[in-house]
CSV table of C-alpha atoms and ligand atoms in Angstrom, one decimal:
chain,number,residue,atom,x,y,z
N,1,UNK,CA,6.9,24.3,-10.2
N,2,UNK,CA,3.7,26.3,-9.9
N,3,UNK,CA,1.0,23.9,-8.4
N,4,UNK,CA,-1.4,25.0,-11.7
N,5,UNK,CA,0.3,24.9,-14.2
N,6,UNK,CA,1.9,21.7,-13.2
N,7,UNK,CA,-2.2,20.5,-12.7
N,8,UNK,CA,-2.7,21.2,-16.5
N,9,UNK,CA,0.5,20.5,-18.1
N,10,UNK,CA,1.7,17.0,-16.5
N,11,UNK,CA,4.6,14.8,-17.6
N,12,UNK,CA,3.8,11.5,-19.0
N,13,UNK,CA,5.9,10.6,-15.5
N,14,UNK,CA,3.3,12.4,-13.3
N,15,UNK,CA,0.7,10.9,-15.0
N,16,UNK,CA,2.5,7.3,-13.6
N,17,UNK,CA,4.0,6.3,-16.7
N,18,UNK,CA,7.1,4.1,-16.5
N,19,UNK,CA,9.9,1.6,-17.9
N,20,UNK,CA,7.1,-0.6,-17.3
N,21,UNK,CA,4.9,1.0,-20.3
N,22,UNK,CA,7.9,2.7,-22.2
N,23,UNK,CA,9.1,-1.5,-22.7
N,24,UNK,CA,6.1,-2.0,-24.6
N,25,UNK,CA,6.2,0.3,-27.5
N,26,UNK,CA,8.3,-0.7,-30.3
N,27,UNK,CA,10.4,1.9,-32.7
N,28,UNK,CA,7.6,2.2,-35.1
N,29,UNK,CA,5.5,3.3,-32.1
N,30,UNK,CA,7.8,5.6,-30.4
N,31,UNK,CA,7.9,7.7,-33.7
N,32,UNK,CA,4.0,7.4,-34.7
N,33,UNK,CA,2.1,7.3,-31.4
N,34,UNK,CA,2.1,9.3,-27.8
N,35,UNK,CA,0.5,7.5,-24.8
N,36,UNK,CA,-2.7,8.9,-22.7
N,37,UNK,CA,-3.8,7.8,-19.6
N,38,UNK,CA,-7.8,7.1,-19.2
N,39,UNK,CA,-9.0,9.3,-16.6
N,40,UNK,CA,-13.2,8.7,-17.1
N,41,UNK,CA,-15.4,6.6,-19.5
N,42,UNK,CA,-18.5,7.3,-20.3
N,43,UNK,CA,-19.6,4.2,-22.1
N,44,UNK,CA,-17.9,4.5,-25.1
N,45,UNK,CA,-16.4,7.7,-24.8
N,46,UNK,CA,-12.8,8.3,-23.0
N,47,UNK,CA,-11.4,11.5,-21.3
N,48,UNK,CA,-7.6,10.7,-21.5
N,49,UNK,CA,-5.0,13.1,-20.7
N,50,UNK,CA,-1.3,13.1,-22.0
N,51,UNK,CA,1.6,14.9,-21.8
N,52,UNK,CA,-0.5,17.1,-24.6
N,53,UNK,CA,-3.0,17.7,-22.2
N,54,UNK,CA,-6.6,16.6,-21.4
N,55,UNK,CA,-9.0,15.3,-24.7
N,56,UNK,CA,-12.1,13.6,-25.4
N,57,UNK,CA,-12.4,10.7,-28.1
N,58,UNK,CA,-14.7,7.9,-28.7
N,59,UNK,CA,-13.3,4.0,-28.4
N,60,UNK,CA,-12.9,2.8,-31.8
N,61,UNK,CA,-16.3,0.8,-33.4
N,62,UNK,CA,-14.1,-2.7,-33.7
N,63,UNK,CA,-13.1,-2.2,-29.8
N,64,UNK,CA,-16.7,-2.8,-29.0
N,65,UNK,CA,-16.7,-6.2,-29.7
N,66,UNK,CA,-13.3,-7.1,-27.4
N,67,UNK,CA,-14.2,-9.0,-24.0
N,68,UNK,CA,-14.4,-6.9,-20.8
N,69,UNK,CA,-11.2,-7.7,-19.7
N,70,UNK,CA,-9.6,-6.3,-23.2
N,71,UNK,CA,-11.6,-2.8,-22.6
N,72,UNK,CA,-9.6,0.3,-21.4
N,73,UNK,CA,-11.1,1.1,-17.8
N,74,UNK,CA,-10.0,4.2,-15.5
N,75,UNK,CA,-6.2,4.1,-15.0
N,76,UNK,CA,-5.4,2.1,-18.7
N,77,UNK,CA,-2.6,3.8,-20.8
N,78,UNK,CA,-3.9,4.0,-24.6
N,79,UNK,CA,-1.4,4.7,-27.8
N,80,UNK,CA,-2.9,7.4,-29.7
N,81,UNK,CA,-2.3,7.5,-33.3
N,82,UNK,CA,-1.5,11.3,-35.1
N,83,UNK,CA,-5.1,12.0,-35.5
N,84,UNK,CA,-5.7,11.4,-31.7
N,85,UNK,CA,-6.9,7.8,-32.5
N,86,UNK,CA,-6.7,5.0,-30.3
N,87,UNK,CA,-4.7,2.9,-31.5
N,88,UNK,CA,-4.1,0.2,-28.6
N,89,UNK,CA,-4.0,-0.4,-25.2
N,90,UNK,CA,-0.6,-1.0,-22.9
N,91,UNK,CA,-0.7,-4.5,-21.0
N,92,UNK,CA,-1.6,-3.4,-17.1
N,93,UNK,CA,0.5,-3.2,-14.4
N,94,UNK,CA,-2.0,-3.8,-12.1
N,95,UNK,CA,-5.8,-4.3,-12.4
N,96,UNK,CA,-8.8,-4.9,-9.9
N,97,UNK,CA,-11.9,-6.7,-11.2
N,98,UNK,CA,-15.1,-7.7,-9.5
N,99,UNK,CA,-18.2,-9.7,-10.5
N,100,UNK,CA,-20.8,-7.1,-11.7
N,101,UNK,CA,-24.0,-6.6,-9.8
N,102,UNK,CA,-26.8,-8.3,-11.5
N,103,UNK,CA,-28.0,-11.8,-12.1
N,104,UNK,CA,-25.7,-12.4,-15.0
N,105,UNK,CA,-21.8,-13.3,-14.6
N,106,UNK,CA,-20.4,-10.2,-16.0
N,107,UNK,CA,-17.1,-9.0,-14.9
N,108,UNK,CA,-16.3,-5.6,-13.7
N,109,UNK,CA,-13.0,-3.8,-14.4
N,110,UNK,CA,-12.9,-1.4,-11.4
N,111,UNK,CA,-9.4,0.2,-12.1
N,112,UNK,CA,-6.0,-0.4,-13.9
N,113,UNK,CA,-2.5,0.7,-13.3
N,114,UNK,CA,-3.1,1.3,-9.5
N,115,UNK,CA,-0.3,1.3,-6.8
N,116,UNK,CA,-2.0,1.3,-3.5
N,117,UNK,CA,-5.5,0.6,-2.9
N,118,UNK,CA,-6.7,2.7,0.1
N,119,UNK,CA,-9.7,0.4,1.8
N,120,UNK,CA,-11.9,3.0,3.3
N,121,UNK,CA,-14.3,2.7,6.4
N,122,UNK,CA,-15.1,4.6,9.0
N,123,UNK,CA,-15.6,4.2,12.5
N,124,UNK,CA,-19.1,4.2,12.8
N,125,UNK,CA,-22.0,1.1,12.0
N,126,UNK,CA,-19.8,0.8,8.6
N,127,UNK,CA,-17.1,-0.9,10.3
N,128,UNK,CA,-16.8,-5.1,9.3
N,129,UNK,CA,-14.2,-7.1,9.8
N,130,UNK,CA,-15.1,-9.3,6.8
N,131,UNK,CA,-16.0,-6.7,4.4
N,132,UNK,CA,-12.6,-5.2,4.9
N,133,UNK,CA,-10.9,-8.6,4.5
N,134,UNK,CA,-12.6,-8.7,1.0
N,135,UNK,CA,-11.1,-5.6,-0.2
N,136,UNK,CA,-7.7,-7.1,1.3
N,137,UNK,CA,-8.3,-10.1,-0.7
N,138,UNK,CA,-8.4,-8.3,-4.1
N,139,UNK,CA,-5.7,-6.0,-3.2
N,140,UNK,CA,-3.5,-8.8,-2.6
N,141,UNK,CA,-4.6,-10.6,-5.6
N,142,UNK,CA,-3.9,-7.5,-8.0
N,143,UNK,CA,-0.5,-7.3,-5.8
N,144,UNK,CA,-1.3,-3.5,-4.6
N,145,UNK,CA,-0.2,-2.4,-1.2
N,146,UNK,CA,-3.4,-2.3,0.7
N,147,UNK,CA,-4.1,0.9,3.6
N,148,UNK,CA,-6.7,0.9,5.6
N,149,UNK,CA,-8.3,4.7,6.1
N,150,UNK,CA,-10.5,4.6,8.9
N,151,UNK,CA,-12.8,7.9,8.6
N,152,UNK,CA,-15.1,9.8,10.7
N,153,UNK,CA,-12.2,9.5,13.8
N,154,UNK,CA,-13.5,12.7,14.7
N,155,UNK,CA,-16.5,11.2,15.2
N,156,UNK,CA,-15.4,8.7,18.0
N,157,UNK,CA,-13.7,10.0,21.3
N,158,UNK,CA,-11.5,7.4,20.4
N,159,UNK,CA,-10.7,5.2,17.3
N,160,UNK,CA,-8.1,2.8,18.8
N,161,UNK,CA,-10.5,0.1,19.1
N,162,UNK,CA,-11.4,0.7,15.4
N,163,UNK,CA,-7.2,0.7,14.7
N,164,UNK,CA,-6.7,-2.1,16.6
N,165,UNK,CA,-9.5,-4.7,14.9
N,166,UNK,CA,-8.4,-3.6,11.4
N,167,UNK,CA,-4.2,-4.1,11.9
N,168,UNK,CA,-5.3,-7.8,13.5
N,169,UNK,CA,-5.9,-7.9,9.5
N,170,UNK,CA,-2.8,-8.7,8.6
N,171,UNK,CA,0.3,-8.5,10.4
N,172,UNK,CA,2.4,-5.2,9.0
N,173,UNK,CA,-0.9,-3.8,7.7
N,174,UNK,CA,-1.0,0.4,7.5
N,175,UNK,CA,-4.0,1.6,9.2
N,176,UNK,CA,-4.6,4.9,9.6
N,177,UNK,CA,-7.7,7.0,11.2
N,178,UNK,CA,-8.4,10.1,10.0
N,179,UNK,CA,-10.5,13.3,9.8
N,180,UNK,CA,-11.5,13.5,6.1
N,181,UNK,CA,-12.2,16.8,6.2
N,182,UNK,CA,-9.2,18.3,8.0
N,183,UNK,CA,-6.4,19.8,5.6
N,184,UNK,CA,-4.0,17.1,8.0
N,185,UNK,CA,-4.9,14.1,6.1
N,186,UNK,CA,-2.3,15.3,3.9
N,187,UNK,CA,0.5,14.6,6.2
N,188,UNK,CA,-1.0,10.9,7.5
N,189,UNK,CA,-1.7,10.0,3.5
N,190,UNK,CA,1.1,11.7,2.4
N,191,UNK,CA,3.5,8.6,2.2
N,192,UNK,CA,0.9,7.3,-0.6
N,193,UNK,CA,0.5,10.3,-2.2
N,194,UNK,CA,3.3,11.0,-4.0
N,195,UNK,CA,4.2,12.1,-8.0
N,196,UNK,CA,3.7,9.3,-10.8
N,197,UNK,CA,1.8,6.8,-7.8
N,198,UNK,CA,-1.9,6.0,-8.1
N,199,UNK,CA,-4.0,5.1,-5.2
N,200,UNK,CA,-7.5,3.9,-6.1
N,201,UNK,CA,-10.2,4.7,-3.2
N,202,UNK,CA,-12.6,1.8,-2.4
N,203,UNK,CA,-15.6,1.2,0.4
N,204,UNK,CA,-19.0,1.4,1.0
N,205,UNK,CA,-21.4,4.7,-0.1
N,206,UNK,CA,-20.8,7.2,2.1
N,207,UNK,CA,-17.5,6.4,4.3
N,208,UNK,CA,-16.1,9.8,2.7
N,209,UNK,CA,-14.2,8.7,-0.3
N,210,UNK,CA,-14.9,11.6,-2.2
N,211,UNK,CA,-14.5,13.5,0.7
N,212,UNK,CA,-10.7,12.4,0.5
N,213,UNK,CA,-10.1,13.2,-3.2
N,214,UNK,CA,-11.4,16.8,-2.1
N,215,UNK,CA,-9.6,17.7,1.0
N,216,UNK,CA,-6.5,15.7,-0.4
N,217,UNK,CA,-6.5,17.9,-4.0
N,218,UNK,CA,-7.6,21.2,-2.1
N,219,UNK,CA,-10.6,21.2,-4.3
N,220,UNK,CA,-14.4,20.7,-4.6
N,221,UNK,CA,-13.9,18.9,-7.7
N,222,UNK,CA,-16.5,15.4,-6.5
N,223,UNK,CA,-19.8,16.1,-5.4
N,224,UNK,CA,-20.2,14.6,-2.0
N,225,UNK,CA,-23.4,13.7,0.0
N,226,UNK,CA,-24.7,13.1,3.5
N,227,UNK,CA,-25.6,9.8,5.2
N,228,UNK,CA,-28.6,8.4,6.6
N,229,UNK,CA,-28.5,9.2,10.2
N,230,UNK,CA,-30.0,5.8,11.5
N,231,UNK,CA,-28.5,3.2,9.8
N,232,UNK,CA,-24.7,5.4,9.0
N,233,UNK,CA,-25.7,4.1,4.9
N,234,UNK,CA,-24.2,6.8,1.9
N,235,UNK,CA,-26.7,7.9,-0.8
N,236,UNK,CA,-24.7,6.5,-3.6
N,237,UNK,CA,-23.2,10.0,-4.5
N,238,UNK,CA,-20.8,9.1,-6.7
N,239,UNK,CA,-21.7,7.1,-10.0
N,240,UNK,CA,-18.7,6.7,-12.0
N,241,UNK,CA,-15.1,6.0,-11.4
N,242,UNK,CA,-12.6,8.7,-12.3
N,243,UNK,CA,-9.1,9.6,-12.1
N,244,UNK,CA,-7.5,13.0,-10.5
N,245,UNK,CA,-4.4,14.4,-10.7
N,246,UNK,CA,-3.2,15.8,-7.1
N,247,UNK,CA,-1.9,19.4,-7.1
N,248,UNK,CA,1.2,18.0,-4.9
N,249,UNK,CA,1.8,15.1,-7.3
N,250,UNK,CA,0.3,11.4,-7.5
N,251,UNK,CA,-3.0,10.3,-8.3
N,252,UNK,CA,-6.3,9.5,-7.0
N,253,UNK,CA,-9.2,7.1,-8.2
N,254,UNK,CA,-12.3,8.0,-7.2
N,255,UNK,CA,-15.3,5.4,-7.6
N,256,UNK,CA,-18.9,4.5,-6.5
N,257,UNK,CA,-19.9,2.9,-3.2
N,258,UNK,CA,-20.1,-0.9,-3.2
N,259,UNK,CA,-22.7,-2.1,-1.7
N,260,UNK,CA,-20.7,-5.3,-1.2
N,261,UNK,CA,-17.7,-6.7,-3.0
N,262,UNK,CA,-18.3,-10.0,-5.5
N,263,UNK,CA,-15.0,-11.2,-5.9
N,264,UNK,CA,-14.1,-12.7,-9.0
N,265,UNK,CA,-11.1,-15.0,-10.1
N,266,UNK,CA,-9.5,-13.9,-6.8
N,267,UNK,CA,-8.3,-17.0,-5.6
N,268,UNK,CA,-4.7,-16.0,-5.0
N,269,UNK,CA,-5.5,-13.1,-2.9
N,270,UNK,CA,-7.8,-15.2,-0.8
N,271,UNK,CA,-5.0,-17.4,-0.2
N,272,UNK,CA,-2.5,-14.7,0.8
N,273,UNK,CA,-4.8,-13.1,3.0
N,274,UNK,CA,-5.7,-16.4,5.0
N,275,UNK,CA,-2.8,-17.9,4.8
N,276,UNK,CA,-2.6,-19.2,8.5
N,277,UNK,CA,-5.6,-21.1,8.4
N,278,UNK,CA,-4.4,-22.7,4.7
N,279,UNK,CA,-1.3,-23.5,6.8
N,280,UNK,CA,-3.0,-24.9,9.7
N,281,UNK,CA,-4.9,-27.0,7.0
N,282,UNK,CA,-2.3,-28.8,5.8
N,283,UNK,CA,-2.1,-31.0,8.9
N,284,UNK,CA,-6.2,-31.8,8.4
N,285,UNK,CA,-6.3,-35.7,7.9
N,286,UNK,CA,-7.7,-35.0,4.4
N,287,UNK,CA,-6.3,-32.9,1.8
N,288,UNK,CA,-10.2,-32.2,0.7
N,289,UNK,CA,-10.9,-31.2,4.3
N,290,UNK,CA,-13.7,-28.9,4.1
N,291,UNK,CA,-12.7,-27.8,7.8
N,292,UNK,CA,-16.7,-28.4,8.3
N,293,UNK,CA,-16.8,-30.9,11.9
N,294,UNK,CA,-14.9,-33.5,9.9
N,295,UNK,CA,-12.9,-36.3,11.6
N,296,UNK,CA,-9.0,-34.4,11.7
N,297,UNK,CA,-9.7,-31.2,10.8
N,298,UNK,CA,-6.9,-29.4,12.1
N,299,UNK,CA,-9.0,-25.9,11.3
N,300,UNK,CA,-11.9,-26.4,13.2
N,301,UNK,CA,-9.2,-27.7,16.1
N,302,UNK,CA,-7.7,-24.6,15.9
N,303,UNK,CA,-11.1,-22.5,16.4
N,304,UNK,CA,-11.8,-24.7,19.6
N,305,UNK,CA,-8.1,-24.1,21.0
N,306,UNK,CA,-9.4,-20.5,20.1
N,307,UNK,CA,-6.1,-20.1,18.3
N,308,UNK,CA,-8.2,-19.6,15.3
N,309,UNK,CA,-11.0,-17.2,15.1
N,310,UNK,CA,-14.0,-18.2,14.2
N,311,UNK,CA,-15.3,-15.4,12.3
N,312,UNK,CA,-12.1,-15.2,10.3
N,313,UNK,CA,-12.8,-19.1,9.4
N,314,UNK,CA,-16.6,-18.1,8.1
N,315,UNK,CA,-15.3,-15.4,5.8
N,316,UNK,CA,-12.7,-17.5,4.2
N,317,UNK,CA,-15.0,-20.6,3.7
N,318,UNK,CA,-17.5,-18.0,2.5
N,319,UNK,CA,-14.8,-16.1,-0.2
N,320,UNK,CA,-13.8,-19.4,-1.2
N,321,UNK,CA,-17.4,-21.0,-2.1
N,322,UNK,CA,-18.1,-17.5,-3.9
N,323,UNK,CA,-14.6,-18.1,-6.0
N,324,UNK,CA,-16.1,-21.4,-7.2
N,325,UNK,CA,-19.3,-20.0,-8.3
N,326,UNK,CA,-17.9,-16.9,-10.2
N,327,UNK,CA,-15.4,-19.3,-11.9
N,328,UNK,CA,-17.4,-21.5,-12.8
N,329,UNK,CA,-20.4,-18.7,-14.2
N,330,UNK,CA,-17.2,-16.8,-16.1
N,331,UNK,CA,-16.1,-19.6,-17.8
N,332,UNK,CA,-19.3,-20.8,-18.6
N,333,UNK,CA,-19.9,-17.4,-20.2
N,334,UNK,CA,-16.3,-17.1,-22.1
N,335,UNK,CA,-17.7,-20.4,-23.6
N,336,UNK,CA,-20.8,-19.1,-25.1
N,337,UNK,CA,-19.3,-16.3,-26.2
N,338,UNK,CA,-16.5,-18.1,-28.5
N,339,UNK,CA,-19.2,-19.8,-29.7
N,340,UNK,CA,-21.1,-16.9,-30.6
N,341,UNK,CA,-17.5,-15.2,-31.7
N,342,UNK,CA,-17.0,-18.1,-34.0
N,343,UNK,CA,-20.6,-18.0,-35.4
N,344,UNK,CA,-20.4,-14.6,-36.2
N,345,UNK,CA,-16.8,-14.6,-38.2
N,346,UNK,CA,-18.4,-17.8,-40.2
N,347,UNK,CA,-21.5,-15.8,-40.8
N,348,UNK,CA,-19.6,-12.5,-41.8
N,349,UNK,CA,-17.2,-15.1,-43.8
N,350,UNK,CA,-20.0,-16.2,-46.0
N,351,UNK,CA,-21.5,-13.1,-46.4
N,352,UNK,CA,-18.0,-12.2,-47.9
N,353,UNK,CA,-17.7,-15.1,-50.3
N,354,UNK,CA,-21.5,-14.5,-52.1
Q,1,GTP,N1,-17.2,14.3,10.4
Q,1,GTP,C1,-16.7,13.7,9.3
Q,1,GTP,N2,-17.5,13.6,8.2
Q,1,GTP,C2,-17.1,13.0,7.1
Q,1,GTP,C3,-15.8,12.4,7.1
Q,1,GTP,N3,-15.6,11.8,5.9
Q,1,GTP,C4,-16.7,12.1,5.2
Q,1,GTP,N4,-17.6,12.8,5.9
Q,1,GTP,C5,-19.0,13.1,5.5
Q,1,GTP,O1,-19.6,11.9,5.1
Q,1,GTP,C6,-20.5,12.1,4.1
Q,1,GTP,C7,-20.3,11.2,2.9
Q,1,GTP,O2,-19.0,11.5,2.3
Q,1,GTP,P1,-18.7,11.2,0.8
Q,1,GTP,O3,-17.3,11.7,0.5
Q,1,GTP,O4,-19.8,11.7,-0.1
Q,1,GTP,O5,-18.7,9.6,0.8
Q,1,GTP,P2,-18.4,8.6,-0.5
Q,1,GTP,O6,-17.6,7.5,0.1
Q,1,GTP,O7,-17.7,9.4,-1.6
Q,1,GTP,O8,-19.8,8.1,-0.9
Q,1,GTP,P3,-20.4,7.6,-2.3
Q,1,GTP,O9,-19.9,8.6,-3.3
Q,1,GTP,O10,-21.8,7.5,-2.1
Q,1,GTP,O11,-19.7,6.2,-2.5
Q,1,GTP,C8,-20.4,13.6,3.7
Q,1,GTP,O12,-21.4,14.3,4.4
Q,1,GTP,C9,-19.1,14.0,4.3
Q,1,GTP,O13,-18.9,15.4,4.6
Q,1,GTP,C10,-15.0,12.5,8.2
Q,1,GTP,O14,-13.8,12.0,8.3
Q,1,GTP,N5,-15.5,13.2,9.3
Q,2,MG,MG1,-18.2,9.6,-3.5
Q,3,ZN,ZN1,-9.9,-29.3,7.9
């Protein structure tokens, strides 16, 4: 098929659609609806497309009052009614959420839908071991296949130190270094990259995610910017999260530089990831071992055998005390706002009744 026209006229199956979301729909919906994949949001107003192509619609007034995690983000698959209403959304394959930046606990829907998360760095000062294990940690949670894409490996005579650190991640780990500017990322991304899959791009400002979604769709479609020369820190260049449609099939989710990762309500993934030291802690003489000095602890044993390393041990301690703390500042928040919930349907009940 012709690489444009297939760009403007996708099947609901390029677009990633699946028994998964076909399941959903009953008869009455088959007939009345068609489904439409969110591709941007700009506060209240969507840019879907469909197997009719690409449209523009505001979310419906009563949607405004659903909780954060009930809101369409980039990636969600909406029902659209014969008017090109929305009429509901499709229960998520896959979604990745963060705590919000701010001093209130507000969660962040960062994507929906997503099949592999490609963890971008690049092999310059941008390079953490622990950052990366975050974005492993809510990859794993959301159970998406995480990649790392190393960037800028034209940049280092050589990026095998770089590979090496990141695969002692996680054993079986893809890590892959790359030019993101060279038309042969194609062939090292390629495996990802592929009709109906979506790969959502995530990292710090300026490690060349946009840079991917460019080279990788042959097209300047995101705007991308330079770093800071002393310090290797982006400019924030992108400020919204959207979805594009790759010329050779699959799909690609663009989104803004973190400047660091909150997890939130992650505490699966933070187990799968570390789950040699939650092994090793089983033999600790306490089950509530905080693996902190204390008499037995089989973890901080480890770490002086050097069988365990220590900054690994930091970062999980570290994920796990922030885990408390957003679960604890969510919950306290979904309980004020049933209260408030249930305030206002009393309030709009009386209202009713004079
Ligand atoms: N030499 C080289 N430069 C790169 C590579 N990847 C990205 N760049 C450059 O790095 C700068 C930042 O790239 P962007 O694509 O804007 O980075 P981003 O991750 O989208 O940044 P934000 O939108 O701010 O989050 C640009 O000047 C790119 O040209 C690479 O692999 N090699
Ligand atoms: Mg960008
Ligand atoms: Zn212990």
């Amino acid at each position: 098929m012709n690489k444009q026209v297939r760009k403007f006229h996708p099947t609901l199956q390029d677009l990633g659609w699946s028994h998964f979301f076909q399941e959903q729909l009953s008869p009455k919906e088959c007939e009345t609806t068609v489904p439409c994949r969110v591709f941007a949001l700009n506060r209240h107003l969507f840019e879907g497309v469909g197997a009719g192509g690409r449209l523009q619609c505001p979310l419906p007034q009563a949607w405004r009052h659903f909780p954060e995690m009930e809101l369409p983000t980039i990636g969600d698959w909406l029902l659209l009614d014969n008017q090109g209403q929305p009429r509901r959304m499709l229960e998520r394959k896959s979604l990745f959420k963060r705590m919000a930046s701010g001093r209130e606990a507000k969660l962040q829907l960062m994507g929906a839908n997503v099949d592999s998360l490609f963890i971008v760095s690049s092999c310059n000062q941008d390079f953490n071991l622990s950052r990366l294990e975050r974005y492993l940690a809510l990859s794993l949670d959301a159970e998406v296949e995480p990649v790392v894409v190393l960037t800028k490996a034209d940049m280092v005579g050589d990026p095998s130190e770089f590979l090496a650190s990141a695969r002692s991640l996680r054993p079986g780990l893809p890590v892959i270094a790359v030019n993101a500017k060279d038309v042969r990322v194609h062939e090292k991304l390629h495996p990802w990259c592929v009709t109906g899959q979506t790969v959502a791009l995530v990292g710090s400002s300026g490690v060349g995610k946009s840079t991917l979604v460019n080279t990788l769709s042959s097209a300047n479609i995101q705007e991308t910017g330079a770093i800071r020369e002393n310090d290797a820190k982006g400019r924030h260049t992108t400020t919204s999260r959207s979805l594009h449609l790759l010329p050779g099939g699959g799909l690609l989710l663009d989104s803004p530089g973190l400047r660091e990762l909150q997890l939130s309500e992650c505490e699966t993934g933070v187990a799968r990831l570390f789950e040699e030291i939650e092994t090793i802690a089983r033999r600790c003489r306490y089950s509530d071992c905080r693996h902190q000095e204390e008499i037995g602890c089989a973890v901080t044993d480890a770490v002086k055998r050097n069988e365990l390393d220590d900054r690994r041990l930091e970062n999980y301690l570290k994920l796990l005390r922030e885990q408390v703390h957003a679960t604890e500042a969510l919950q306290e928040k979904r309980r004020r706002e049933k209260c408030s919930a249930k305030t206002y349907r009393r309030t709009r009940e009386q209202k009713r009744q004079e």
